[in-house]
């Protein structure tokens, strides 16, 4: 390795160690640069001496010995332009974009870097068409809009940074996501409504006699979050959203979904854990009259037994749950105290317990 190559390596390492500062303490500089470059300290000192002779570096003798604070005499290097950005800018210009349009879409270079330049140019042309015609597609699903304009791909539009598209002139908020579907079951005139966190508990509930008096509601499939183990937060997100809700009847002949959600006697039943309490709070912010179902009673009893409860551990998928602010409704304090150290999933509730408790609520104590 020749001296010029060594000096260039030390230069790069020096800029990294310097960061945004103007100077560095010289006492341990050679050792730090040695660890960073893999060069021995003697070689590093030789490079520092050479850079001092070239007037590239100050505060170092020609022998490479630090004289106090070490500081650069050369200009800082400019930011390195990623190859993905260079390619993307060239494609945008080839597609006919002006300087302001190119600047607006620059942030997308990482998301489109695996496209060939010809495909990038076609993508830009599609964005131009979408910008011109977007008013005709207000309230249309984004995946349909994407497939029509962007290389026949339904997912591209949702993958592109909305802030960049907005700067370009495309308002993605006017397009909708997947239809919001909630599964429902129950009698025509239910005594009460129970919002259920997990589908497995929902299916058990709607196969027993509880369905004669109680209506049950749960999210369908992957919902908005796309995570199959996050049904409760999907339910909260759906009810917080502004888009129209669709109800799919699974059993019985319940009223429409809006009527169910406006029922005077409506309660939540989820897992007895910290996340379940957070979901209840989210739901209650949109449905202030929401109560806690008495279906929690057998779960609270189970939490007292080591064989029917579990700690917040990885194997139970609860290791990331964090205790929320204890302030809030009496319901929340009751549940948080019950699941303070151990949790119980709602699937533990038996059919007999569902029949017994589904039309009642947890009383404040």
XYZ file of C-alpha atoms in Angstrom:
365
model
C 0.000 0.000 0.000
C 1.641 3.265 -1.099
C 1.834 6.413 1.034
C -0.829 8.285 -0.965
C -3.338 5.464 -0.406
C -2.547 5.397 3.320
C -2.979 9.160 3.613
C -6.362 8.995 1.853
C -7.508 6.293 4.291
C -6.414 8.439 7.254
C -8.148 11.495 5.741
C -11.470 9.645 5.495
C -11.119 8.360 9.050
C -10.221 11.828 10.347
C -13.392 13.358 8.857
C -15.486 10.607 10.457
C -13.924 11.177 13.886
C -14.143 14.970 13.555
C -17.853 14.952 12.742
C -19.396 18.433 13.066
C -16.620 19.713 15.355
C -13.856 22.136 14.375
C -11.002 20.323 16.107
C -10.012 17.207 18.048
C -7.868 16.577 21.112
C -4.602 15.285 19.685
C -3.497 13.164 22.650
C -5.237 9.943 21.605
C -5.950 10.806 17.966
C -3.421 8.399 16.451
C -4.806 5.519 18.524
C -8.409 6.338 17.527
C -7.505 6.539 13.848
C -5.560 3.283 14.157
C -8.595 1.454 15.540
C -10.851 2.910 12.859
C -8.568 2.194 9.883
C -6.882 -1.032 10.974
C -3.483 0.588 10.388
C -0.853 0.469 13.138
C -0.206 3.677 15.093
C 3.259 4.209 13.590
C 1.796 4.149 10.074
C -0.976 6.527 11.139
C 1.569 8.953 12.628
C 3.532 8.844 9.394
C 0.375 9.728 7.456
C -0.467 12.561 9.888
C 3.044 13.951 9.456
C 2.686 13.846 5.684
C -0.685 15.621 5.845
C 0.870 18.275 8.098
C 3.639 18.856 5.556
C 0.989 19.249 2.834
C -0.796 21.894 4.944
C -3.872 19.644 4.998
C -3.809 19.327 8.783
C -2.881 21.700 11.610
C -1.759 20.987 15.171
C 0.511 18.104 14.131
C 4.286 18.131 13.637
C 5.908 16.784 10.475
C 6.823 13.733 12.587
C 3.095 13.089 13.177
C 3.165 14.164 16.837
C 0.127 16.070 18.086
C 0.885 19.554 19.405
C -2.458 20.152 21.090
C -5.736 20.454 19.280
C -5.724 18.995 15.777
C -7.783 20.739 13.114
C -8.264 20.497 9.339
C -6.802 23.129 7.031
C -8.570 21.655 4.005
C -12.218 22.251 3.140
C -14.702 19.686 4.384
C -15.776 17.206 1.697
C -19.255 17.715 0.303
C -21.978 15.100 0.773
C -21.691 12.020 -1.408
C -24.511 11.831 -3.926
C -25.983 8.288 -3.937
C -25.987 6.485 -7.274
C -29.698 5.852 -6.823
C -30.336 9.616 -6.741
C -28.188 10.292 -9.805
C -30.070 7.635 -11.767
C -33.482 8.847 -10.564
C -32.780 12.486 -11.447
C -31.638 11.458 -14.932
C -34.825 9.422 -15.414
C -37.020 12.317 -14.280
C -35.306 14.708 -16.668
C -35.644 12.156 -19.488
C -39.387 11.998 -18.757
C -39.636 15.762 -19.226
C -39.839 17.065 -15.657
C -38.777 20.615 -14.866
C -36.370 21.630 -12.055
C -39.103 22.186 -9.437
C -40.763 18.858 -10.252
C -37.439 17.026 -10.062
C -36.754 18.609 -6.681
C -40.180 17.530 -5.378
C -39.668 13.870 -6.307
C -35.980 13.593 -5.328
C -36.797 11.879 -1.985
C -38.256 8.879 -3.840
C -34.883 7.700 -5.175
C -34.433 4.981 -2.530
C -37.899 3.563 -3.172
C -37.419 3.265 -6.943
C -33.715 2.405 -7.101
C -34.294 -1.175 -8.279
C -36.197 0.005 -11.373
C -34.380 0.271 -14.685
C -34.082 3.857 -16.001
C -36.700 3.107 -18.657
C -39.154 1.908 -15.990
C -38.388 4.923 -13.822
C -39.218 7.200 -16.741
C -42.506 5.346 -17.300
C -43.305 5.687 -13.595
C -42.770 9.448 -13.844
C -45.065 9.635 -16.864
C -47.697 7.759 -14.859
C -47.350 10.237 -12.003
C -47.824 13.082 -14.475
C -51.031 11.489 -15.773
C -52.272 10.852 -12.238
C -51.607 14.452 -11.258
C -53.617 15.678 -14.225
C -56.540 13.270 -13.694
C -56.629 12.825 -9.902
C -59.866 14.792 -9.450
C -61.739 12.045 -11.309
C -60.560 9.410 -8.802
C -61.437 11.032 -5.484
C -62.574 8.405 -2.929
C -61.349 5.595 -5.172
C -59.208 2.873 -3.530
C -55.532 3.748 -3.799
C -54.605 0.274 -5.037
C -56.938 0.647 -8.023
C -55.566 4.112 -8.794
C -52.022 2.785 -8.505
C -52.662 -0.129 -10.856
C -54.207 2.203 -13.448
C -51.430 4.794 -13.529
C -48.249 3.292 -12.078
C -46.838 0.409 -14.111
C -49.886 -1.783 -13.495
C -48.816 -2.256 -9.858
C -51.443 -1.867 -7.139
C -48.998 -1.245 -4.277
C -46.677 1.425 -5.705
C -48.784 4.463 -4.809
C -48.948 3.533 -1.118
C -45.190 2.866 -1.064
C -44.168 6.312 -2.346
C -43.599 9.039 0.246
C -46.849 11.056 0.431
C -45.007 14.281 1.297
C -42.987 14.062 -1.927
C -46.112 13.319 -3.955
C -47.892 16.250 -2.310
C -45.031 18.569 -3.276
C -45.344 17.227 -6.810
C -49.065 17.990 -6.806
C -50.684 14.634 -5.974
C -52.826 14.518 -2.836
C -52.911 10.871 -1.767
C -55.329 11.526 1.113
C -58.172 11.810 -1.395
C -57.810 8.111 -2.205
C -59.075 5.420 0.172
C -57.529 2.253 1.532
C -59.012 -1.224 1.617
C -62.691 -1.359 2.609
C -63.161 -1.393 6.377
C -65.037 -4.594 7.189
C -66.345 -5.697 10.584
C -67.880 -9.107 11.207
C -71.163 -9.048 13.122
C -73.484 -11.626 14.649
C -76.546 -11.469 16.862
C -80.343 -11.181 17.080
C -82.448 -8.505 15.316
C -82.960 -6.562 18.556
C -79.924 -7.288 20.747
C -79.999 -6.607 24.466
C -76.387 -5.465 24.298
C -73.328 -5.361 22.017
C -69.852 -6.732 22.735
C -66.805 -5.538 20.770
C -64.400 -8.484 20.662
C -60.630 -8.104 20.331
C -59.734 -11.467 18.760
C -61.552 -13.449 16.037
C -60.979 -16.788 17.774
C -63.012 -15.644 20.774
C -65.636 -14.176 18.424
C -66.142 -17.509 16.641
C -66.589 -19.316 19.938
C -69.085 -16.721 21.190
C -71.329 -16.823 18.123
C -71.725 -20.604 18.239
C -73.432 -20.627 21.644
C -76.737 -19.482 23.162
C -75.276 -16.074 24.021
C -76.125 -15.097 20.446
C -79.822 -15.130 21.342
C -79.492 -11.894 23.325
C -76.084 -10.396 22.566
C -74.590 -9.042 19.335
C -70.846 -9.483 18.785
C -68.513 -7.417 16.571
C -64.911 -8.131 15.514
C -62.490 -7.022 12.794
C -62.205 -9.150 9.675
C -58.967 -10.627 8.299
C -55.899 -8.426 8.403
C -57.790 -5.117 8.553
C -55.791 -1.921 8.397
C -52.677 -2.905 10.313
C -51.775 -5.916 8.101
C -50.629 -7.779 11.212
C -52.648 -10.894 11.968
C -51.878 -10.689 15.705
C -53.054 -7.108 16.172
C -56.821 -7.397 15.775
C -57.714 -5.170 18.726
C -55.794 -2.193 17.397
C -57.334 -2.821 13.965
C -60.759 -2.548 15.566
C -59.803 0.727 17.256
C -58.295 2.099 14.038
C -61.424 1.244 12.059
C -63.717 2.959 14.528
C -61.420 6.001 14.694
C -61.350 6.307 10.897
C -63.597 8.493 8.829
C -64.294 6.023 6.030
C -67.581 4.146 5.789
C -67.671 0.882 7.713
C -68.956 -2.312 6.147
C -70.547 -5.014 8.267
C -70.540 -8.647 7.201
C -73.108 -10.801 9.031
C -71.762 -14.170 10.170
C -74.668 -15.467 12.232
C -78.165 -14.417 13.202
C -79.813 -11.288 11.849
C -78.242 -8.315 13.649
C -78.891 -4.638 12.834
C -76.453 -2.784 10.567
C -73.008 -1.967 11.915
C -73.738 1.691 12.667
C -76.816 0.756 14.692
C -74.765 -1.738 16.671
C -72.038 0.806 17.392
C -74.658 3.302 18.573
C -76.306 0.804 20.941
C -76.834 2.174 24.450
C -75.416 -0.995 26.042
C -72.045 -1.605 24.412
C -68.979 -3.172 26.033
C -65.464 -4.342 25.164
C -63.998 -7.799 25.686
C -60.330 -8.362 24.945
C -57.235 -9.960 26.397
C -56.534 -9.240 30.049
C -53.192 -7.559 29.479
C -51.717 -4.080 29.242
C -52.319 -3.849 25.494
C -55.954 -4.827 25.987
C -56.415 -1.914 28.394
C -54.854 0.448 25.858
C -57.239 -0.826 23.179
C -60.207 -0.237 25.497
C -59.059 3.343 26.067
C -58.732 3.945 22.325
C -62.207 2.583 21.698
C -63.687 4.536 24.586
C -62.326 7.798 23.158
C -64.661 7.264 20.197
C -67.479 5.564 22.133
C -67.604 7.351 25.521
C -70.395 5.096 26.861
C -68.279 1.971 26.222
C -68.074 -0.311 29.259
C -66.036 -3.388 30.153
C -67.788 -6.697 29.548
C -68.360 -9.062 32.464
C -66.575 -11.633 30.306
C -63.446 -10.272 31.995
C -64.584 -11.730 35.340
C -63.424 -15.316 34.655
C -60.205 -13.892 33.219
C -59.529 -11.839 36.352
C -59.971 -15.024 38.403
C -57.629 -16.881 36.055
C -54.947 -14.199 36.498
C -54.644 -15.219 40.165
C -53.641 -18.760 39.204
C -50.138 -19.453 37.888
C -51.396 -22.352 35.764
C -53.984 -20.218 33.923
C -51.983 -17.005 33.442
C -48.618 -16.001 32.062
C -45.988 -13.280 32.628
C -45.112 -10.672 29.982
C -42.708 -12.890 28.057
C -41.570 -13.286 24.465
C -43.033 -16.762 23.980
C -46.479 -15.329 24.804
C -45.852 -12.372 22.444
C -46.234 -9.892 25.301
C -42.636 -8.929 26.091
C -42.924 -5.497 24.427
C -46.020 -4.359 26.317
C -45.451 -1.313 28.516
C -47.631 -0.228 31.399
C -49.687 2.884 30.518
C -50.448 5.912 32.656
C -52.552 4.570 35.576
C -54.914 7.540 35.496
C -58.268 6.935 33.870
C -61.594 5.216 34.322
C -62.198 2.913 37.283
C -62.523 0.138 34.700
C -58.940 0.700 33.562
C -57.589 0.670 37.102
C -59.424 -2.581 37.846
C -58.019 -4.258 34.743
C -54.502 -2.856 35.138
C -54.324 -4.072 38.709
C -55.565 -7.517 37.661
C -52.935 -7.844 34.914
C -50.133 -5.983 36.647
C -47.771 -8.953 36.693
C -49.519 -11.690 34.701
C -51.821 -11.761 31.680
C -54.674 -13.945 30.437
C -55.851 -14.270 26.831
C -59.581 -14.078 26.193
C -59.678 -17.469 24.495
C -59.521 -19.044 27.962
C -63.177 -18.100 28.586
C -65.397 -21.166 28.167
C -68.709 -21.412 26.324
C -70.590 -21.715 29.624
C -68.889 -18.554 30.909
C -69.718 -16.714 27.681
C -73.392 -17.663 28.068
C -73.364 -16.561 31.709
C -71.493 -13.241 31.341
C -71.958 -11.924 27.793
C -74.986 -9.720 28.526
C -73.513 -8.142 31.673
C -70.820 -5.553 32.345
C -68.041 -5.304 34.896
C -69.201 -3.213 37.837
C -67.020 -0.409 39.164
C -65.663 -1.202 42.620
